[in-house]
XYZ file of C-alpha atoms in Angstrom:
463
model
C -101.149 14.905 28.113
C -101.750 18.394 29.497
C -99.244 20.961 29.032
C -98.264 22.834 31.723
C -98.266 26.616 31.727
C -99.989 27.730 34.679
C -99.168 31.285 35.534
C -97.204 31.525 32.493
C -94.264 29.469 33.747
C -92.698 27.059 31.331
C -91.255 24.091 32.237
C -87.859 22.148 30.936
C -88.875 19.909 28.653
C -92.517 20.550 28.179
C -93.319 21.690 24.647
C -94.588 24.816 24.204
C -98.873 25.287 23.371
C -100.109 28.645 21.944
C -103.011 30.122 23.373
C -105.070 28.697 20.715
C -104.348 25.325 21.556
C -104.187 25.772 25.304
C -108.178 27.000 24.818
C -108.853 23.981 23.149
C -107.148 21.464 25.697
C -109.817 23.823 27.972
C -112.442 23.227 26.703
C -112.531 19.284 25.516
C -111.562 19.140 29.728
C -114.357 21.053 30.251
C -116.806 18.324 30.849
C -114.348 16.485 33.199
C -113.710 19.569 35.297
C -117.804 19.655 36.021
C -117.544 15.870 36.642
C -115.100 16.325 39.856
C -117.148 16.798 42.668
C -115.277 19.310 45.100
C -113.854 16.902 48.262
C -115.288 18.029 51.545
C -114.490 17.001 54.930
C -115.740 19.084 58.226
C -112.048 20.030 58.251
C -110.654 20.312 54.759
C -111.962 21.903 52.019
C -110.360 20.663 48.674
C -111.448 23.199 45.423
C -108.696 23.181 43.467
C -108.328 22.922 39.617
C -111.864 23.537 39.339
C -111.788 26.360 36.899
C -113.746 28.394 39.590
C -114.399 32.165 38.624
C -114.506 34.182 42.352
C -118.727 33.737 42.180
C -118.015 30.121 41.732
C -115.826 30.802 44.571
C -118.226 32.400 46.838
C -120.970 29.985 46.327
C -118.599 26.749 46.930
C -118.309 28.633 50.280
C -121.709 29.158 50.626
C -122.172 25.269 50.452
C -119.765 24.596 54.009
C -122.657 23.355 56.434
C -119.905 24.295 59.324
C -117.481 26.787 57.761
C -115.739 27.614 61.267
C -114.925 23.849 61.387
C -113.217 24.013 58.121
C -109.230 24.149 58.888
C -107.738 23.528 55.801
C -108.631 25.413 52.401
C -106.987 24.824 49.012
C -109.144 26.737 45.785
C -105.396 27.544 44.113
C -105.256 27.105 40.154
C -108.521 28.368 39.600
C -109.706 32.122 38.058
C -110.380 34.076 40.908
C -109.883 37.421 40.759
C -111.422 39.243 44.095
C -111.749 37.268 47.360
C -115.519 36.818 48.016
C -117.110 37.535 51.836
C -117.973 34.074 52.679
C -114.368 33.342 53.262
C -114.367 35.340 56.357
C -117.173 32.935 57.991
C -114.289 30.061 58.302
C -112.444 31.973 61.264
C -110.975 28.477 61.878
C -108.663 28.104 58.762
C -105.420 27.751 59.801
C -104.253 26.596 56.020
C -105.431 28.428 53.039
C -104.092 28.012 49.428
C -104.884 30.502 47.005
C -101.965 29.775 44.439
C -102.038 30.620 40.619
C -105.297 32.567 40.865
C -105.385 36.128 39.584
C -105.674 37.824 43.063
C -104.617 41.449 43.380
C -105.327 42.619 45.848
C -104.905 40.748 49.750
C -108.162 42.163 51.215
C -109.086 43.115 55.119
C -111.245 40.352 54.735
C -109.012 37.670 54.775
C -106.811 38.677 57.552
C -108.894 40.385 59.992
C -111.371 37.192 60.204
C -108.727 34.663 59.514
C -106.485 35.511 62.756
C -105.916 31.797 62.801
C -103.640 31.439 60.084
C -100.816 29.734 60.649
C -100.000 29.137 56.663
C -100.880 31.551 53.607
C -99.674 30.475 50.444
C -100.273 33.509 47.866
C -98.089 32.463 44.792
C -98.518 33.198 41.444
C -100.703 35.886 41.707
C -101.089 39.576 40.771
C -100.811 40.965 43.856
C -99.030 44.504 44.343
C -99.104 45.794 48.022
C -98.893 43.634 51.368
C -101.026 45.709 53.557
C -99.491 47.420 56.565
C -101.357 46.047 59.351
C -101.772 43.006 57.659
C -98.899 41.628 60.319
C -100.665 42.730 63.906
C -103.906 40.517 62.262
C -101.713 37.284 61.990
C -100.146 36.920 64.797
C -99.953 33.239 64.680
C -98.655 32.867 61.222
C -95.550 30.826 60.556
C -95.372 30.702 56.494
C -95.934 32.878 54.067
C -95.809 32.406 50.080
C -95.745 35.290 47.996
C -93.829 34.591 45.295
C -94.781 35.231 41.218
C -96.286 38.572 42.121
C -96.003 42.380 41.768
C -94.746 43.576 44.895
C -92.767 46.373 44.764
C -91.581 47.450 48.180
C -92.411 45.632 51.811
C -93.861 48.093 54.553
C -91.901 48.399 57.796
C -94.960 46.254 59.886
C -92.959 42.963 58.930
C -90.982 43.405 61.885
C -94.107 42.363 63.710
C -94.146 38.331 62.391
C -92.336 37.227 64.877
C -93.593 33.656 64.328
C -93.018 33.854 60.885
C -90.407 30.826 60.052
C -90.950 30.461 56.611
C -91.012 33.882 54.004
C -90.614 33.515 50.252
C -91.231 36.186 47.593
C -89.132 34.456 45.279
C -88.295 30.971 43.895
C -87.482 30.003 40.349
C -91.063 30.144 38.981
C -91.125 33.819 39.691
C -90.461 36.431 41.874
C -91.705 40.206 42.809
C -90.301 43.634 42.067
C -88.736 44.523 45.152
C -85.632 47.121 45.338
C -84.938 46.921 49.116
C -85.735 44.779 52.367
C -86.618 47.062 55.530
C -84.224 46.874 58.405
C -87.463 45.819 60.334
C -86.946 42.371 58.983
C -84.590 41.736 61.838
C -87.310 41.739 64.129
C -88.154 38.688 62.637
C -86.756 36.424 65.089
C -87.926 33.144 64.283
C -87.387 33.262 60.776
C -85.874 30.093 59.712
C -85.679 30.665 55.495
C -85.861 33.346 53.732
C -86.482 33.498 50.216
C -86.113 36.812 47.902
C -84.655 35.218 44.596
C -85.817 37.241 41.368
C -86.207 40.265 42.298
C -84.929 43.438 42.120
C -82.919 44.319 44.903
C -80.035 46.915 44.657
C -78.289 47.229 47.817
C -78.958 45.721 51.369
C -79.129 47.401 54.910
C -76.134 46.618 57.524
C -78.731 45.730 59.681
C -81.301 43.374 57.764
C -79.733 40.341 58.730
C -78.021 40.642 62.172
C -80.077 39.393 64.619
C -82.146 36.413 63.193
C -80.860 33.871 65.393
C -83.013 31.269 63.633
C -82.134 31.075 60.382
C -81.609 28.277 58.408
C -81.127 29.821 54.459
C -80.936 33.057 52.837
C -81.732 33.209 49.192
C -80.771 36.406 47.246
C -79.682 34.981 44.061
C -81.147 36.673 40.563
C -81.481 40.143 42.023
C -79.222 43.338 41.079
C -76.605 43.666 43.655
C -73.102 45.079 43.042
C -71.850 45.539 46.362
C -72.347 44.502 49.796
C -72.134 46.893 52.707
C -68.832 46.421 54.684
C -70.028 45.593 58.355
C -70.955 42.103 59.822
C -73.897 41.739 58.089
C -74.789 38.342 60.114
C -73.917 38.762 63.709
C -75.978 36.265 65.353
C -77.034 34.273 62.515
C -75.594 31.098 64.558
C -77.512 28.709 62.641
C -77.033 29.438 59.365
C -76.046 27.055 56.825
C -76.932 28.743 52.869
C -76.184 31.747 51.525
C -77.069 32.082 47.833
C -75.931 35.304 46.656
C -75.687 33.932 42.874
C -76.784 35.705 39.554
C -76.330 39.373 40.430
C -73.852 41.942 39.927
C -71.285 41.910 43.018
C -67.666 42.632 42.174
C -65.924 42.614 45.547
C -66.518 40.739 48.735
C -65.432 43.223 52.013
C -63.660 42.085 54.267
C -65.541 42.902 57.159
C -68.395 40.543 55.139
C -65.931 37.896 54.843
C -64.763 37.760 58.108
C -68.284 37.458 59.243
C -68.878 34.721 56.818
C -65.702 32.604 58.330
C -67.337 32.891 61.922
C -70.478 30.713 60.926
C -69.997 28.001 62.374
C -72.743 25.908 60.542
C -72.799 27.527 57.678
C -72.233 24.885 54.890
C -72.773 26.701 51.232
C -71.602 30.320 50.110
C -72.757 30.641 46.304
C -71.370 33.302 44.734
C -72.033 32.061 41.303
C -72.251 34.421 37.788
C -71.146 37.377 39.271
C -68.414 40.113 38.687
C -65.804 38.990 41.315
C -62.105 38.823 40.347
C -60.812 38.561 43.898
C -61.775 36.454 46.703
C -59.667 36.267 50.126
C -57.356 33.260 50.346
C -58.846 32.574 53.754
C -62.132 32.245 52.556
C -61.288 29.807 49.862
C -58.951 27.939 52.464
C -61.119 26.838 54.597
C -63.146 23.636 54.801
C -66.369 23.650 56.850
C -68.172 24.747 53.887
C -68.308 24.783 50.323
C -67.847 27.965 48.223
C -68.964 28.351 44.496
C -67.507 30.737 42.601
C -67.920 29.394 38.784
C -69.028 32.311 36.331
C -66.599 34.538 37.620
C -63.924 36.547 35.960
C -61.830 35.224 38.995
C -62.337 31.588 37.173
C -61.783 33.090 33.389
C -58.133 32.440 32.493
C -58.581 34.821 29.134
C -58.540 37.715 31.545
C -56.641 37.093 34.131
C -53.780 39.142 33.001
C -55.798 42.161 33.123
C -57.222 40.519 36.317
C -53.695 40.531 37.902
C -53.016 44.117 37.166
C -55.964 45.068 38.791
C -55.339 43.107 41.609
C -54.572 45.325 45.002
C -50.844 44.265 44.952
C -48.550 46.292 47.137
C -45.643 46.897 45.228
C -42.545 47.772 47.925
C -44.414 47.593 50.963
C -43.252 49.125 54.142
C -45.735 49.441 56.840
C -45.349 51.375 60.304
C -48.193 49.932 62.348
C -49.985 52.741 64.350
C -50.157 52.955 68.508
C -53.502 52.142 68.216
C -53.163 49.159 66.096
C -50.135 47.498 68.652
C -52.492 47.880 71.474
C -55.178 46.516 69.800
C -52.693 43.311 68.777
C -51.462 43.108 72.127
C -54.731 42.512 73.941
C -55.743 40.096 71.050
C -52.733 37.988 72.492
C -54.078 38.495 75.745
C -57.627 37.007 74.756
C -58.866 36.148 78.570
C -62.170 36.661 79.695
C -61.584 38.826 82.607
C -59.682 41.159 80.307
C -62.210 41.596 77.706
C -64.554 42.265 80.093
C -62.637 45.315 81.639
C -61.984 47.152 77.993
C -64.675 49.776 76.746
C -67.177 48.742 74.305
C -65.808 51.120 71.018
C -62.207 48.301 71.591
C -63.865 45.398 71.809
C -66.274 46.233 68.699
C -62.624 46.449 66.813
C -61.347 43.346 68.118
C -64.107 41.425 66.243
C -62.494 42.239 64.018
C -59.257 40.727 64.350
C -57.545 38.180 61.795
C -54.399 36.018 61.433
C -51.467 36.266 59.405
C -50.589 33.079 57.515
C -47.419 33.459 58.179
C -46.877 34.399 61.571
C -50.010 33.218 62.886
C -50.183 36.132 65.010
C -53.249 38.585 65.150
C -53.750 41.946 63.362
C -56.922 44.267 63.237
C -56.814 47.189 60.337
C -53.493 47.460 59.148
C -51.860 44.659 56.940
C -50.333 44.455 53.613
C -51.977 42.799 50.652
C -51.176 40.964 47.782
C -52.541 38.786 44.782
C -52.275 35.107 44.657
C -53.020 32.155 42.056
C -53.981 28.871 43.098
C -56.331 26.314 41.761
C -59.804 25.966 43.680
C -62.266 23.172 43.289
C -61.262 21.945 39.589
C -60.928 26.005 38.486
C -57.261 26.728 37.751
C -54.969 29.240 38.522
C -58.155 31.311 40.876
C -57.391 34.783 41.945
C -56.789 35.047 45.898
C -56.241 38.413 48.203
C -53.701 36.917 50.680
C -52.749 39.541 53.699
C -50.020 39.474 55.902
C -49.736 41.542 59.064
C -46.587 43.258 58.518
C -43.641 43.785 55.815
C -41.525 41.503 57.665
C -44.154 38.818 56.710
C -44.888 39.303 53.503
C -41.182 38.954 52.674
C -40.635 35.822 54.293
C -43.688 34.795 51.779
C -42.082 36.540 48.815
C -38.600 34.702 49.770
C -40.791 31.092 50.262
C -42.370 31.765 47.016
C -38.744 32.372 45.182
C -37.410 29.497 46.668
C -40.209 27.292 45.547
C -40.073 28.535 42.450
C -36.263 28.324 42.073
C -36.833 24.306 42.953
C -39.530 23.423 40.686
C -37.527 25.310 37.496
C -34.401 22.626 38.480
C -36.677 19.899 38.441
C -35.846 17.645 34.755
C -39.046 16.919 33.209
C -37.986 13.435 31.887
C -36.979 12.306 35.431
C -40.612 13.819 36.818
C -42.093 11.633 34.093
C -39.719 8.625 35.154
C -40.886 8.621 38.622
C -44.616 8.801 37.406
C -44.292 5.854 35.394
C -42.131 4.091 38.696
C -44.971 4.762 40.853
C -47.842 3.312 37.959
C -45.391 0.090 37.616
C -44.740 -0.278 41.428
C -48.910 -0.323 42.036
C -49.352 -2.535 39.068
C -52.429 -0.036 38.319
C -54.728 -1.241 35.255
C -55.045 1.553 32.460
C -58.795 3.237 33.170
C -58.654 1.841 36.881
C -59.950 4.336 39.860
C -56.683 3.975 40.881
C -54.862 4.702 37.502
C -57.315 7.820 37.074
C -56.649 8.952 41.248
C -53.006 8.981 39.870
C -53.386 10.810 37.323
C -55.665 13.637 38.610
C -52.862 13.879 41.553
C -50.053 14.634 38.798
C -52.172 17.300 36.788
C -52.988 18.963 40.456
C -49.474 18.956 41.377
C -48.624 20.298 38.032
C -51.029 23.053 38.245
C -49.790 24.000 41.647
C -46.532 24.113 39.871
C -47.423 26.409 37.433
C -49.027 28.982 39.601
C -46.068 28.965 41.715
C -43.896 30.094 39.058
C -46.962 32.705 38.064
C -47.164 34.067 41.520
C -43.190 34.321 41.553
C -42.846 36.061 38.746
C -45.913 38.484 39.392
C -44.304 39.398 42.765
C -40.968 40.232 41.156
């Protein structure tokens, strides 16, 4: 058996080889490498695995009786280092696979020649610097690998793929180096998924994402975020359905981000996995068109959610005087017709976008509300911290006075007549211990006592 650690990537479950050993494995396969004759077809090219060094490379080119015939090219997991000139003589390649060499640099070469292109696969390579006018060359292409390399920054010419569907410079076998994605990226309009897991990003634009009507998946997990700009970061995103913001630093979610978020119609994962958020909006984790993870939060960590709580953005005695701007901007929100959003200037309408519903009035509001913390169980995590806002004081103490009452009920409940009823309802459905339905019942009573038990919790916080 050959172990696998091409490009230095491990594998679960593969024992580790030192170098040593990997040399020998090398060279006892040695003999069966030189046995393989390379497969050739007048439209595919097959070289990979060969061991080829870049003048093996250029003289398996050399060897193409009709090199412009050739469509499909695959020399990845070999040792070249420097792309050799014969490649440019098969202007008809519309596939070429050059994963897991030891390319750095992308030369003019390949994609002033090679305008055919319609997939590049670049992974696992050493390569530093996309050129800049790399994109007006490649008109045509539609994926782009580039993952496991060295790239540090992307240069503004992106903008000009605008048949790229597929672009990854991450996955979990390695990604690049990059601090920042240029706003030009949403000039990208057919991109479909986008990939930029494992690498180094920081912050990202208000604009990156707003007008890629096409995509599918955005992946910007294992990166360095901490915050998120607060603007609609993806306005006509229509179509998307993933958005894996997992394994960096975030600690807050606006709310301008997660109003945009709710609006997705499609949309059908959030991950928000291992980062620093204590506080999600109830709304967000209400809803039920898609999935949210949260796990590996401190929202999810019952140890600290004392210290959680305090933190919280609780109003203590709220009393709230709602500007004339803000009753306007509620009144035409009620209004809501066509012909009337049609007649208001553009600055108004930009702020009703904006607008959201109190859960307890169900009426609209725009800027001003009042906040306050909430626990409730989400998704098997207990007692999860929520922002719940309601759009006036009046509202949030009818909740307060709901909450007390609940709470008031579930403290007169006897626990032995609770556990009478339990035992009623297992007798009356003559349920067999270990049953699906003996273990549906019980699940139901822990839920319902957990729901108890924040009740109480959010009673006495608001107190």
């Amino acid at each position: 058996m050959i172990t696998y650690l091409i490009g230095g990537q491990s594998l679960k479950g593969v024992e580790y080889v030192p170098n040593d050993a990997v040399s020998s494995v090398s060279s006892s396969l040695s003999d069966v490498y030189t046995d393989i004759e390379p497969t050739f077809t007048d439209t595919n090219k097959n070289l990979k695995r060969l061991g080829l060094t870049s003048s093996d490379f250029s003289s398996q080119l050399l060897q193409a009786n009709n090199p412009t015939c050739v469509m499909d090219l695959d020399a990845s997991r070999n040792e070249i280092t420097a792309l050799p000139d014969p490649l440019q003589l098969f202007t008809g390649l519309t596939r070429l696979v050059l994963s897991n060499n030891s390319i750095s640099i992308i030369p003019p070469e390949l994609y002033q020649h090679l305008v055919q292109l319609e997939i590049l696969i670049l992974s696992g390579n050493r390569i530093e610097i996309i050129p800049e006018d790399m994109p007006s060359y490649l008109p045509h292409l539609m994926s782009l690998y580039l993952d496991g390399n060295l790239i540090r920054y992307l240069p503004d010419t992106i903008g000009n793929w605008k048949d790229l569907r597929e672009f990854r410079l991450g996955s979990f076998y390695g990604g690049n180096q990059i601090r920042e994605l240029p706003e030009t990226m949403a000039d990208m309009f057919s991109l479909v998924d986008l990939d930029v897991s494992f690498n180094q990003l920081e912050t990202v634009f208000p604009d990156t994402f707003r007008h890629l009507p096409n995509i599918n998946c955005i992946n910007l997990s294992h990166n360095q975020l901490t915050t998120l700009p607060d603007t609609p970061l993806f306005g006509t995103c229509h179509r998307l359905a993933v958005i894996d913001l997992s394994d960096n630093l975030i600690n807050s979610l606006p709310p301008m981000v997660s109003n945009d978020i709710l609006r997705l119609k499609r949309l059908e994962l959030l991950n928000l996995s291992h980062n620093q958020l204590k506080i999600l909006p109830t709304e967000l984790l209400d809803q039920s068109h898609f999935q949210v993870v949260i796990k590996g939060n401190p929202m999810t960590d019952q140890t600290t959610r004392n210290d959680v709580m305090q933190e919280a953005d609780v109003t203590d005695a709220p009393f709230l005087l709602h500007s004339l701007r803000e009753i306007s901007l509620r009144s035409i929100a009620l209004l809501s017709s066509t012909e009337v959003m049609l007649r208001i200037p553009e600055h108004i309408s930009s702020d009703l976008n904006k607008t959201q519903t109190c859960p307890s009035c169900a009426q609209p509001y725009i800027r001003e509300w009042i906040s306050t913390a909430q626990l409730k169980s989400y998704q098997g995590h207990p007692s999860v911290m929520r922002k719940v806002r309601f759009c006036g004081t009046k509202c949030w103490q009818e909740y307060r006075e709901i909450l007390h009452e609940e709470a008031i009920r579930i403290q007169e409940l006897d626990p032995r007549q609770q556990q009478q009823d339990a035992l009623n309802f297992i007798n009356h459905h003559t349920m067999e211990s270990g049953s699906i339905d003996w273990i549906m019942a019980a699940v139901s009573a822990a839920s319902a006592q957990e729901e108890q038990v924040d009740i109480l919790a959010n009673s006495l916080f608001l107190n």
